[in-house]
CSV table of N, CA and C in Angstrom, one decimal:
chain,number,residue,atom,x,y,z
A,72,UNK,N,15.3,203.9,150.6
A,72,UNK,CA,16.0,203.7,149.3
A,72,UNK,C,16.8,202.2,149.3
A,73,UNK,N,17.5,202.0,150.0
A,73,UNK,CA,18.1,200.9,149.4
A,73,UNK,C,17.6,199.6,149.5
A,74,UNK,N,16.2,199.4,150.7
A,74,UNK,CA,15.5,198.4,151.2
A,74,UNK,C,14.5,198.1,149.9
A,75,UNK,N,14.4,199.1,149.8
A,75,UNK,CA,13.4,199.1,147.9
A,75,UNK,C,14.3,198.5,146.9
A,76,UNK,N,15.8,198.8,146.3
A,76,UNK,CA,16.2,198.1,146.2
A,76,UNK,C,16.1,196.5,146.0
A,77,UNK,N,17.2,196.9,147.2
A,77,UNK,CA,17.6,194.8,147.3
A,77,UNK,C,15.5,194.2,148.0
A,78,UNK,N,14.2,194.6,148.1
A,78,UNK,CA,13.5,193.9,147.9
A,78,UNK,C,13.2,193.5,146.1
A,79,UNK,N,13.4,194.8,145.1
A,79,UNK,CA,13.2,194.3,144.1
A,79,UNK,C,13.7,193.2,143.5
A,80,UNK,N,15.1,193.2,144.0
A,80,UNK,CA,16.2,192.4,143.1
A,80,UNK,C,15.8,190.8,143.6
A,81,UNK,N,15.2,190.9,145.0
A,81,UNK,CA,14.8,189.6,145.9
A,81,UNK,C,14.1,189.5,144.7
A,82,UNK,N,13.0,189.9,144.2
A,82,UNK,CA,11.5,189.6,143.6
A,82,UNK,C,12.7,189.0,142.0
A,83,UNK,N,12.8,190.4,141.7
A,83,UNK,CA,13.3,189.1,140.3
A,83,UNK,C,14.1,188.7,140.1
A,84,UNK,N,15.0,188.1,141.4
A,84,UNK,CA,15.2,186.5,140.8
A,84,UNK,C,14.3,185.9,141.0
A,85,UNK,N,13.2,186.0,141.4
A,85,UNK,CA,12.4,184.4,141.5
A,85,UNK,C,12.3,184.6,143.1
A,86,UNK,N,12.8,185.6,144.2
A,86,UNK,CA,13.2,184.5,145.4
A,86,UNK,C,11.1,185.1,146.4
A,87,UNK,N,10.9,184.6,147.2
A,87,UNK,CA,10.0,184.7,147.8
A,87,UNK,C,10.3,184.2,149.7
A,88,UNK,N,9.6,184.9,150.5
A,88,UNK,CA,9.6,184.3,152.1
A,88,UNK,C,8.1,183.8,151.7
A,89,UNK,N,8.4,182.7,153.1
A,89,UNK,CA,7.7,181.9,153.2
A,89,UNK,C,7.3,182.2,154.7
A,90,UNK,N,6.4,182.0,155.7
A,90,UNK,CA,6.4,182.2,157.6
A,90,UNK,C,6.1,183.6,157.9
A,91,UNK,N,5.7,183.8,159.0
A,91,UNK,CA,5.6,184.7,159.3
A,91,UNK,C,6.4,185.0,160.5
A,92,UNK,N,7.1,186.3,160.6
A,92,UNK,CA,7.6,187.2,161.8
A,92,UNK,C,6.8,187.5,162.7
A,93,UNK,N,7.0,187.3,164.0
A,93,UNK,CA,6.0,187.8,165.3
A,93,UNK,C,5.9,189.3,165.5
A,94,UNK,N,5.2,190.1,165.3
A,94,UNK,CA,4.9,191.3,165.7
A,94,UNK,C,5.4,191.6,167.2
A,95,UNK,N,5.2,190.8,168.3
A,95,UNK,CA,5.5,190.8,169.7
A,95,UNK,C,6.9,191.0,169.7
A,96,UNK,N,8.0,189.7,169.1
A,96,UNK,CA,9.0,189.7,169.5
A,96,UNK,C,10.2,190.9,168.8
A,97,UNK,N,10.9,191.9,170.8
A,97,UNK,CA,11.6,192.9,170.5
A,97,UNK,C,12.7,192.1,169.8
A,98,UNK,N,13.6,191.3,170.3
A,98,UNK,CA,15.2,190.3,170.3
A,98,UNK,C,15.0,189.5,169.7
A,99,UNK,N,15.7,188.9,169.4
A,99,UNK,CA,15.8,187.5,168.9
A,99,UNK,C,17.3,187.3,167.9
A,100,UNK,N,18.1,185.7,167.9
A,100,UNK,CA,19.3,186.0,167.2
A,100,UNK,C,18.6,184.9,165.5
A,101,UNK,N,18.9,184.5,164.9
A,101,UNK,CA,18.1,184.2,163.3
A,101,UNK,C,19.6,183.3,163.3
A,102,UNK,N,19.2,182.2,163.2
A,102,UNK,CA,20.2,181.5,162.1
A,102,UNK,C,19.6,181.0,161.0
A,103,UNK,N,20.9,181.0,160.1
A,103,UNK,CA,19.9,181.0,158.3
A,103,UNK,C,21.1,180.6,158.4
A,104,UNK,N,20.6,179.3,157.5
A,104,UNK,CA,21.1,177.7,156.6
A,104,UNK,C,20.2,177.0,155.7
A,105,UNK,N,20.4,176.6,154.7
A,105,UNK,CA,22.3,176.5,154.8
A,105,UNK,C,22.8,177.7,153.9
A,106,UNK,N,24.3,178.0,154.1
A,106,UNK,CA,25.1,178.6,153.2
A,106,UNK,C,26.1,177.8,152.7
A,107,UNK,N,25.3,178.2,151.3
A,107,UNK,CA,26.5,177.9,150.7
A,107,UNK,C,26.8,178.4,149.5
A,108,UNK,N,26.2,179.8,148.9
A,108,UNK,CA,26.7,180.6,148.2
A,108,UNK,C,27.0,181.9,148.3
A,109,UNK,N,28.3,182.4,147.6
A,109,UNK,CA,28.6,183.8,147.7
A,109,UNK,C,27.2,184.5,147.8
A,110,UNK,N,26.6,184.1,147.2
A,110,UNK,CA,25.1,185.3,147.3
A,110,UNK,C,24.0,185.4,147.8
A,111,UNK,N,24.3,184.4,148.9
A,111,UNK,CA,23.7,184.1,150.4
A,111,UNK,C,23.4,185.3,150.9
A,112,UNK,N,24.2,185.9,151.2
A,112,UNK,CA,24.3,187.4,152.0
A,112,UNK,C,23.3,188.8,151.1
A,113,UNK,N,23.0,188.7,150.0
A,113,UNK,CA,22.1,189.0,149.6
A,113,UNK,C,20.6,188.6,149.3
A,114,UNK,N,20.8,187.5,149.7
A,114,UNK,CA,19.1,186.9,150.1
A,114,UNK,C,18.9,186.9,151.6
A,115,UNK,N,19.5,187.3,152.5
A,115,UNK,CA,19.4,187.6,153.4
A,115,UNK,C,18.8,189.6,153.5
A,116,UNK,N,19.8,190.1,152.5
A,116,UNK,CA,19.0,191.2,152.8
A,116,UNK,C,17.9,191.5,151.7
A,117,UNK,N,17.9,190.9,150.8
A,117,UNK,CA,16.4,190.8,150.1
A,117,UNK,C,14.9,190.6,150.7
A,118,UNK,N,15.5,189.4,151.4
A,118,UNK,CA,14.8,189.2,152.1
A,118,UNK,C,14.2,189.7,154.1
A,119,UNK,N,14.9,190.1,154.1
A,119,UNK,CA,15.1,191.2,155.4
A,119,UNK,C,14.3,192.9,155.0
A,120,UNK,N,14.5,193.0,153.5
A,120,UNK,CA,13.7,194.1,152.6
A,120,UNK,C,12.1,193.6,153.1
A,121,UNK,N,12.0,192.6,152.8
A,121,UNK,CA,10.9,191.7,152.3
A,121,UNK,C,9.9,191.9,153.6
A,122,UNK,N,10.5,191.4,154.4
A,122,UNK,CA,9.8,191.5,155.7
A,122,UNK,C,9.7,192.4,156.1
A,123,UNK,N,10.6,194.0,156.5
A,123,UNK,CA,10.7,195.1,156.8
A,123,UNK,C,11.1,194.9,158.2
A,124,UNK,N,11.9,194.1,158.9
A,124,UNK,CA,12.5,194.4,160.1
A,124,UNK,C,14.2,195.0,160.1
A,125,UNK,N,14.6,195.1,161.1
A,125,UNK,CA,15.8,195.5,160.7
A,125,UNK,C,16.7,194.6,161.4
A,126,UNK,N,17.4,193.3,160.7
A,126,UNK,CA,17.7,192.4,161.1
A,126,UNK,C,19.1,192.9,160.8
A,127,UNK,N,20.3,193.1,161.7
A,127,UNK,CA,21.4,193.3,161.9
A,127,UNK,C,22.5,191.5,161.7
A,128,UNK,N,23.3,191.5,161.5
A,128,UNK,CA,24.2,190.5,160.9
A,128,UNK,C,25.5,190.7,161.8
A,129,UNK,N,26.0,188.8,162.5
A,129,UNK,CA,27.7,189.0,162.3
A,129,UNK,C,28.5,188.3,161.7
A,130,UNK,N,29.5,188.9,161.2
A,130,UNK,CA,30.3,188.0,160.0
A,130,UNK,C,31.8,188.4,160.4
A,131,UNK,N,32.4,187.6,159.5
A,131,UNK,CA,33.8,187.5,160.0
A,131,UNK,C,34.1,188.5,159.7
A,132,UNK,N,35.3,189.1,160.8
A,132,UNK,CA,36.1,190.4,160.4
A,132,UNK,C,36.6,191.3,159.5
A,133,UNK,N,37.2,189.8,158.8
A,133,UNK,CA,38.2,190.4,157.1
A,133,UNK,C,37.2,190.8,156.0
A,134,UNK,N,35.9,190.4,156.3
A,134,UNK,CA,34.8,191.7,155.7
A,134,UNK,C,34.7,193.0,155.5
A,135,UNK,N,35.0,193.2,157.1
A,135,UNK,CA,34.9,194.8,157.3
A,135,UNK,C,36.2,195.2,157.1
A,136,UNK,N,37.3,194.2,157.3
A,136,UNK,CA,38.4,194.7,157.3
A,136,UNK,C,38.7,195.5,155.6
A,137,UNK,N,38.2,195.4,154.7
A,137,UNK,CA,38.1,195.0,153.0
A,137,UNK,C,38.4,196.5,152.8
A,138,UNK,N,39.0,197.6,152.3
A,138,UNK,CA,39.2,198.9,152.2
A,138,UNK,C,38.4,199.3,151.4
A,139,UNK,N,37.6,198.1,150.6
A,139,UNK,CA,37.6,198.6,149.3
A,139,UNK,C,35.3,198.2,149.2
A,140,UNK,N,35.0,197.2,150.2
A,140,UNK,CA,33.5,197.2,150.9
A,140,UNK,C,33.9,197.0,152.5
A,141,UNK,N,34.5,196.9,153.4
A,141,UNK,CA,34.2,197.1,154.3
A,141,UNK,C,32.8,197.9,154.4
A,142,UNK,N,33.5,199.2,154.2
A,142,UNK,CA,32.3,199.8,154.9
A,142,UNK,C,30.6,199.5,154.6
A,143,UNK,N,30.6,199.2,153.3
A,143,UNK,CA,29.1,198.4,152.8
A,143,UNK,C,28.9,197.2,153.9
A,144,UNK,N,29.2,196.5,154.8
A,144,UNK,CA,29.7,195.8,155.7
A,144,UNK,C,28.1,196.4,157.1
A,145,UNK,N,28.9,197.6,157.6
A,145,UNK,CA,28.5,198.0,158.2
A,145,UNK,C,27.5,198.9,158.0
A,146,UNK,N,27.5,199.8,156.9
A,146,UNK,CA,26.2,200.6,156.7
A,146,UNK,C,24.7,199.2,156.0
A,147,UNK,N,25.1,198.3,155.9
A,147,UNK,CA,23.7,197.3,156.0
A,147,UNK,C,23.9,196.7,157.3
A,148,UNK,N,24.1,197.0,158.5
A,148,UNK,CA,24.1,196.4,159.5
A,148,UNK,C,25.2,195.6,160.5
A,149,UNK,N,26.0,195.4,160.0
A,149,UNK,CA,27.0,194.2,160.7
A,149,UNK,C,28.2,194.8,161.5
A,150,UNK,N,28.4,193.4,162.3
A,150,UNK,CA,29.1,193.9,163.7
A,150,UNK,C,29.7,192.3,162.9
A,151,UNK,N,31.6,193.8,163.1
A,151,UNK,CA,32.9,192.0,162.6
A,151,UNK,C,32.6,191.8,164.0
A,152,UNK,N,33.1,189.8,164.1
A,152,UNK,CA,33.3,188.8,164.3
A,152,UNK,C,34.8,188.1,164.5
A,153,UNK,N,35.8,188.7,165.5
A,153,UNK,CA,37.3,188.2,165.0
A,153,UNK,C,37.3,186.6,165.6
A,154,UNK,N,37.3,185.6,164.4
A,154,UNK,CA,36.7,183.9,164.6
A,154,UNK,C,37.9,183.6,165.2
A,155,UNK,N,39.3,184.3,165.0
A,155,UNK,CA,40.6,183.9,165.3
A,155,UNK,C,41.3,184.1,166.8
A,156,UNK,N,40.9,185.2,167.1
A,156,UNK,CA,41.3,185.7,168.7
A,156,UNK,C,40.4,184.8,169.7
A,157,UNK,N,41.0,184.9,170.8
A,157,UNK,CA,40.6,184.4,172.0
A,157,UNK,C,40.3,185.6,172.3
A,158,UNK,N,38.8,185.4,172.2
A,158,UNK,CA,37.6,186.4,173.3
A,158,UNK,C,36.2,186.2,173.3
A,159,UNK,N,35.6,187.0,173.9
A,159,UNK,CA,34.4,185.9,174.9
A,159,UNK,C,33.5,186.9,173.7
A,160,UNK,N,32.9,186.5,172.4
A,160,UNK,CA,32.1,186.7,171.6
A,160,UNK,C,30.4,186.5,172.6
A,161,UNK,N,30.1,185.4,172.8
A,161,UNK,CA,29.6,185.3,173.6
A,161,UNK,C,28.5,186.3,174.8
A,162,UNK,N,29.9,186.8,175.5
A,162,UNK,CA,29.8,188.0,176.6
A,162,UNK,C,29.0,189.2,175.5
A,163,UNK,N,30.1,189.3,174.8
A,163,UNK,CA,29.9,191.1,174.0
A,163,UNK,C,28.3,190.9,173.0
A,164,UNK,N,27.8,190.1,172.9
A,164,UNK,CA,26.9,189.7,172.0
A,164,UNK,C,25.7,189.9,172.9
A,165,UNK,N,25.6,189.2,174.1
A,165,UNK,CA,24.9,189.0,175.3
A,165,UNK,C,24.8,190.8,176.0
A,166,UNK,N,26.5,191.6,176.0
A,166,UNK,CA,25.8,192.8,176.4
A,166,UNK,C,24.9,193.7,175.2
A,167,UNK,N,25.3,193.3,173.6
A,167,UNK,CA,24.9,193.8,173.2
A,167,UNK,C,23.3,194.1,173.1
A,168,UNK,N,23.1,192.8,173.2
A,168,UNK,CA,21.4,192.6,173.8
A,168,UNK,C,21.1,193.4,174.7
A,169,UNK,N,21.7,193.5,176.1
A,169,UNK,CA,21.2,194.0,177.4
A,169,UNK,C,21.0,195.6,177.2
A,170,UNK,N,21.7,195.9,176.3
A,170,UNK,CA,21.4,197.6,175.7
A,170,UNK,C,20.7,198.1,174.6
A,171,UNK,N,20.0,197.3,174.4
A,171,UNK,CA,19.4,197.6,173.6
A,171,UNK,C,18.0,196.9,173.8
A,172,UNK,N,17.0,198.1,173.3
A,172,UNK,CA,15.8,197.8,173.6
A,172,UNK,C,14.5,196.5,172.3
A,173,UNK,N,15.3,196.7,170.9
A,173,UNK,CA,14.7,196.2,170.5
A,173,UNK,C,16.2,195.6,169.7
A,174,UNK,N,16.6,194.8,169.0
A,174,UNK,CA,17.6,194.2,168.5
A,174,UNK,C,17.5,192.7,168.0
A,175,UNK,N,17.5,192.8,166.7
A,175,UNK,CA,17.5,191.6,165.4
A,175,UNK,C,18.5,191.1,165.2
A,176,UNK,N,19.7,189.7,165.6
A,176,UNK,CA,21.1,189.6,164.7
A,176,UNK,C,20.8,188.4,163.8
A,177,UNK,N,21.4,188.3,162.7
A,177,UNK,CA,21.5,187.2,162.3
A,177,UNK,C,22.5,186.7,161.9
A,178,UNK,N,22.6,185.0,162.4
A,178,UNK,CA,24.5,184.2,162.2
A,178,UNK,C,24.3,183.2,160.9
A,179,UNK,N,24.9,183.1,160.0
A,179,UNK,CA,25.4,181.9,159.5
A,179,UNK,C,26.1,181.0,160.9
A,180,UNK,N,25.2,179.8,161.5
A,180,UNK,CA,26.0,178.6,162.1
A,180,UNK,C,27.5,177.9,161.4
A,181,UNK,N,27.0,177.7,160.2
A,181,UNK,CA,28.0,176.6,160.0
A,181,UNK,C,28.6,177.6,159.3
A,182,UNK,N,29.3,178.6,159.2
A,182,UNK,CA,30.5,179.5,159.4
A,182,UNK,C,30.9,179.2,158.2
A,183,UNK,N,30.8,178.5,157.0
A,183,UNK,CA,31.7,178.3,156.0
A,183,UNK,C,30.3,177.9,154.8
A,184,UNK,N,30.6,177.8,153.7
A,184,UNK,CA,29.9,177.5,152.6
A,184,UNK,C,30.4,176.0,152.4
A,185,UNK,N,31.1,175.5,153.0
A,185,UNK,CA,31.6,174.4,152.8
A,185,UNK,C,30.7,173.5,153.5
A,186,UNK,N,31.4,172.1,153.3
A,186,UNK,CA,30.7,171.1,153.9
A,186,UNK,C,31.1,170.6,155.8
A,187,UNK,N,30.1,170.8,156.1
A,187,UNK,CA,30.4,170.8,157.4
A,187,UNK,C,29.8,169.6,158.3
A,188,UNK,N,30.7,169.2,159.3
A,188,UNK,CA,30.1,167.8,160.1
A,188,UNK,C,29.3,168.2,161.6
A,189,UNK,N,29.8,169.8,161.8
A,189,UNK,CA,28.5,170.1,163.2
A,189,UNK,C,28.2,171.7,163.0
A,190,UNK,N,27.7,172.3,163.5
A,190,UNK,CA,27.1,173.2,163.6
A,190,UNK,C,28.1,174.2,164.3
A,191,UNK,N,28.9,175.3,164.2
A,191,UNK,CA,29.6,175.9,165.6
A,191,UNK,C,28.6,176.4,166.3
A,192,UNK,N,28.7,176.5,167.7
A,192,UNK,CA,27.5,176.3,168.8
A,192,UNK,C,27.1,177.4,169.3
A,193,UNK,N,28.4,178.8,168.8
A,193,UNK,CA,28.4,179.8,169.6
A,193,UNK,C,26.9,181.0,169.4
A,194,UNK,N,26.0,180.8,168.1
A,194,UNK,CA,25.0,181.5,168.7
A,194,UNK,C,23.9,180.6,169.7
A,195,UNK,N,23.5,179.8,169.9
A,195,UNK,CA,22.6,178.9,171.3
A,195,UNK,C,23.5,179.6,172.5
A,196,UNK,N,24.9,179.5,172.2
A,196,UNK,CA,25.1,180.1,174.0
A,196,UNK,C,25.0,181.9,173.9
A,197,UNK,N,24.9,182.3,172.7
A,197,UNK,CA,24.6,184.0,172.7
A,197,UNK,C,23.4,184.1,172.8
A,198,UNK,N,22.4,183.5,172.5
A,198,UNK,CA,20.9,183.4,172.8
A,198,UNK,C,20.7,183.2,174.3
A,199,UNK,N,21.2,181.7,174.9
A,199,UNK,CA,21.2,181.1,176.3
A,199,UNK,C,21.9,182.6,177.0
A,200,UNK,N,23.0,182.9,176.7
A,200,UNK,CA,23.4,184.1,177.9
A,200,UNK,C,22.6,185.5,177.6
A,201,UNK,N,21.8,185.7,176.0
A,201,UNK,CA,21.3,186.6,175.9
A,201,UNK,C,20.0,186.7,176.4
A,202,UNK,N,19.4,185.5,176.5
A,202,UNK,CA,17.6,185.2,177.3
A,202,UNK,C,16.8,185.5,175.7
A,203,UNK,N,17.4,185.3,174.8
A,203,UNK,CA,16.6,185.8,173.7
A,203,UNK,C,16.6,184.5,172.9
A,204,UNK,N,15.1,184.5,172.6
A,204,UNK,CA,15.0,182.9,171.3
A,204,UNK,C,15.5,183.2,170.2
A,205,UNK,N,15.8,182.1,169.5
A,205,UNK,CA,16.6,181.9,168.4
A,205,UNK,C,15.2,181.8,166.9
A,206,UNK,N,15.6,182.5,166.2
A,206,UNK,CA,14.7,182.3,164.8
A,206,UNK,C,15.3,181.3,163.5
A,207,UNK,N,14.9,180.1,163.6
A,207,UNK,CA,15.2,179.8,162.2
A,207,UNK,C,14.8,180.3,161.0
A,208,UNK,N,15.8,180.3,160.1
A,208,UNK,CA,15.5,180.5,158.7
A,208,UNK,C,16.4,180.0,158.1
A,209,UNK,N,15.5,179.2,156.7
A,209,UNK,CA,16.3,178.7,155.6
A,209,UNK,C,16.4,179.1,154.4
A,210,UNK,N,17.3,178.7,154.1
A,210,UNK,CA,17.1,178.9,152.4
A,210,UNK,C,16.7,177.7,151.8
A,211,UNK,N,15.5,177.7,151.0
A,211,UNK,CA,15.4,176.9,149.6
A,211,UNK,C,15.6,176.7,148.0
A,212,UNK,N,16.5,176.6,148.5
A,212,UNK,CA,16.9,176.8,146.7
A,212,UNK,C,16.1,176.3,145.9
A,213,UNK,N,15.8,175.3,146.0
A,213,UNK,CA,15.2,174.7,144.6
A,213,UNK,C,13.9,175.2,144.6
A,214,UNK,N,12.8,175.7,145.4
A,214,UNK,CA,11.6,176.1,145.8
A,214,UNK,C,12.2,178.1,145.3
A,215,UNK,N,13.1,178.7,145.6
A,215,UNK,CA,13.6,179.9,145.8
A,215,UNK,C,12.9,180.7,147.0
A,216,UNK,N,12.9,179.8,148.0
A,216,UNK,CA,12.1,180.9,149.0
A,216,UNK,C,13.1,180.6,150.5
A,217,UNK,N,12.6,181.7,151.4
A,217,UNK,CA,13.4,181.3,152.5
A,217,UNK,C,12.4,181.8,153.0
A,218,UNK,N,12.4,180.4,154.3
A,218,UNK,CA,11.5,180.3,154.6
A,218,UNK,C,11.9,181.0,156.8
A,219,UNK,N,10.7,181.2,157.4
A,219,UNK,CA,11.0,182.0,158.4
A,219,UNK,C,10.1,180.7,159.2
A,220,UNK,N,10.6,179.9,160.2
A,220,UNK,CA,10.1,179.5,161.4
A,220,UNK,C,9.2,180.1,162.0
A,221,UNK,N,8.0,180.2,162.0
A,221,UNK,CA,6.9,180.9,162.8
A,221,UNK,C,7.4,181.0,164.5
A,222,UNK,N,7.5,180.4,164.4
A,222,UNK,CA,7.8,180.0,166.2
A,222,UNK,C,9.4,180.6,166.8
A,223,UNK,N,9.2,181.4,167.8
A,223,UNK,CA,10.2,181.6,168.3
A,223,UNK,C,10.6,180.4,169.3
A,224,UNK,N,11.8,180.2,168.9
A,224,UNK,CA,12.6,178.5,170.3
A,224,UNK,C,13.1,179.4,171.3
A,225,UNK,N,13.2,179.0,172.4
A,225,UNK,CA,13.9,179.1,174.2
A,225,UNK,C,14.6,178.2,173.7
A,226,UNK,N,16.3,178.4,173.6
A,226,UNK,CA,17.3,177.3,174.0
A,226,UNK,C,16.6,177.6,175.7
A,227,UNK,N,16.5,175.6,175.9
A,227,UNK,CA,16.6,175.0,177.5
A,227,UNK,C,18.1,175.3,178.2
A,228,UNK,N,19.2,175.2,177.8
A,228,UNK,CA,20.3,174.6,178.3
A,228,UNK,C,20.3,173.5,178.0
A,229,UNK,N,19.5,172.7,177.8
A,229,UNK,CA,20.0,171.3,177.3
A,229,UNK,C,20.6,171.3,175.3
A,230,UNK,N,22.0,171.4,174.7
A,230,UNK,CA,22.2,172.1,173.9
A,230,UNK,C,21.6,170.2,172.8
A,231,UNK,N,21.8,169.4,173.3
A,231,UNK,CA,21.9,168.0,173.0
A,231,UNK,C,20.1,168.1,172.3
A,232,UNK,N,19.8,168.0,173.3
A,232,UNK,CA,18.2,168.4,173.6
A,232,UNK,C,17.7,169.3,172.1
A,233,UNK,N,18.3,170.5,172.5
A,233,UNK,CA,17.8,172.0,172.0
A,233,UNK,C,17.8,171.3,170.5
A,234,UNK,N,19.9,170.9,170.0
A,234,UNK,CA,20.1,170.6,168.3
A,234,UNK,C,18.7,169.4,167.6
A,235,UNK,N,18.3,168.6,168.8
A,235,UNK,CA,17.3,167.7,168.0
A,235,UNK,C,16.2,168.8,167.3
A,236,UNK,N,15.7,169.8,168.3
A,236,UNK,CA,14.7,170.5,167.7
A,236,UNK,C,15.4,171.7,166.5
A,237,UNK,N,16.5,172.0,166.6
A,237,UNK,CA,16.9,172.5,165.4
A,237,UNK,C,16.9,172.0,164.0
A,238,UNK,N,17.4,170.3,164.4
A,238,UNK,CA,18.1,169.9,163.1
A,238,UNK,C,17.1,169.4,162.3
A,239,UNK,N,15.5,169.1,163.0
A,239,UNK,CA,14.3,168.8,162.8
A,239,UNK,C,13.8,169.9,162.1
A,240,UNK,N,14.0,171.4,162.0
A,240,UNK,CA,13.9,172.0,161.3
A,240,UNK,C,14.7,172.2,159.5
A,241,UNK,N,15.3,172.2,159.6
A,241,UNK,CA,16.3,172.3,158.4
A,241,UNK,C,16.4,170.6,158.0
A,242,UNK,N,15.6,169.8,158.1
A,242,UNK,CA,16.0,168.8,157.4
A,242,UNK,C,14.5,169.1,156.7
A,243,UNK,N,13.9,169.8,156.8
A,243,UNK,CA,12.4,170.5,155.9
A,243,UNK,C,12.9,170.9,154.7
A,244,UNK,N,13.7,171.4,154.9
A,244,UNK,CA,14.3,172.7,153.9
A,244,UNK,C,15.1,171.3,152.9
A,245,UNK,N,14.5,171.7,151.8
A,245,UNK,CA,14.7,171.4,150.3
A,245,UNK,C,16.2,171.4,149.3
A,246,UNK,N,16.5,170.9,149.2
A,246,UNK,CA,18.6,170.9,148.8
A,246,UNK,C,18.6,170.0,149.1
A,247,UNK,N,20.0,170.4,148.6
A,247,UNK,CA,21.4,169.5,149.3
A,247,UNK,C,21.5,169.9,150.9
A,248,UNK,N,21.8,168.7,151.8
A,248,UNK,CA,22.1,169.1,152.7
A,248,UNK,C,23.4,168.7,153.3
A,249,UNK,N,24.2,169.7,154.0
A,249,UNK,CA,25.2,169.2,155.0
A,249,UNK,C,25.4,168.0,155.5
A,250,UNK,N,26.6,167.4,155.7
A,250,UNK,CA,26.9,166.9,156.6
A,250,UNK,C,25.7,166.8,158.7
A,251,UNK,N,25.8,168.0,158.6
A,251,UNK,CA,25.4,168.1,160.2
A,251,UNK,C,23.9,167.9,160.2
A,252,UNK,N,23.5,167.9,159.5
A,252,UNK,CA,22.0,167.8,159.7
A,252,UNK,C,22.2,165.7,159.7
A,253,UNK,N,22.5,164.9,158.5
A,253,UNK,CA,22.9,163.4,158.6
A,253,UNK,C,23.6,162.9,160.3
A,254,UNK,N,24.0,163.4,160.3
A,254,UNK,CA,24.7,163.2,161.9
A,254,UNK,C,24.0,163.2,163.0
A,255,UNK,N,23.8,162.2,163.5
A,255,UNK,CA,23.2,161.9,165.2
A,255,UNK,C,24.1,161.3,165.9
């Protein structure tokens, strides 16, 4: 019922999904950019319902600690991440992938709605350590389209070269672009 409501609201707001989700893909980290507005989260829930895949997400721990709304983030497939404590999130995510036959996790690697000069690289090292591909997802606000890149991208370990591929996809997303896309 929840997915049905998310899908209907997503469509009612005029949004659509473009691209294909490979049915053979059992595990992946979805990197979602740009992260501009507070309702990006709800666009993610709507697009997840639209494609019919159980994509979970990592979010800042403070969202999950909220006594009024924390339960909602858990109920929608979230996993809290403490960004301020010295812990090894990369290893924890790799262990999560190892212990599950099928797992999809979405991450907003910009880490904030503000403009950023560089992407956080945790998503990259999580995929590398977990031996899972990255799936690129772009929120194209001018056309109200959530764009899924059709092909999984397996990190090579050469982050500089791999970032060129990642940036090439996100530069095609219409709308304002944050500084991390403009810097080379």
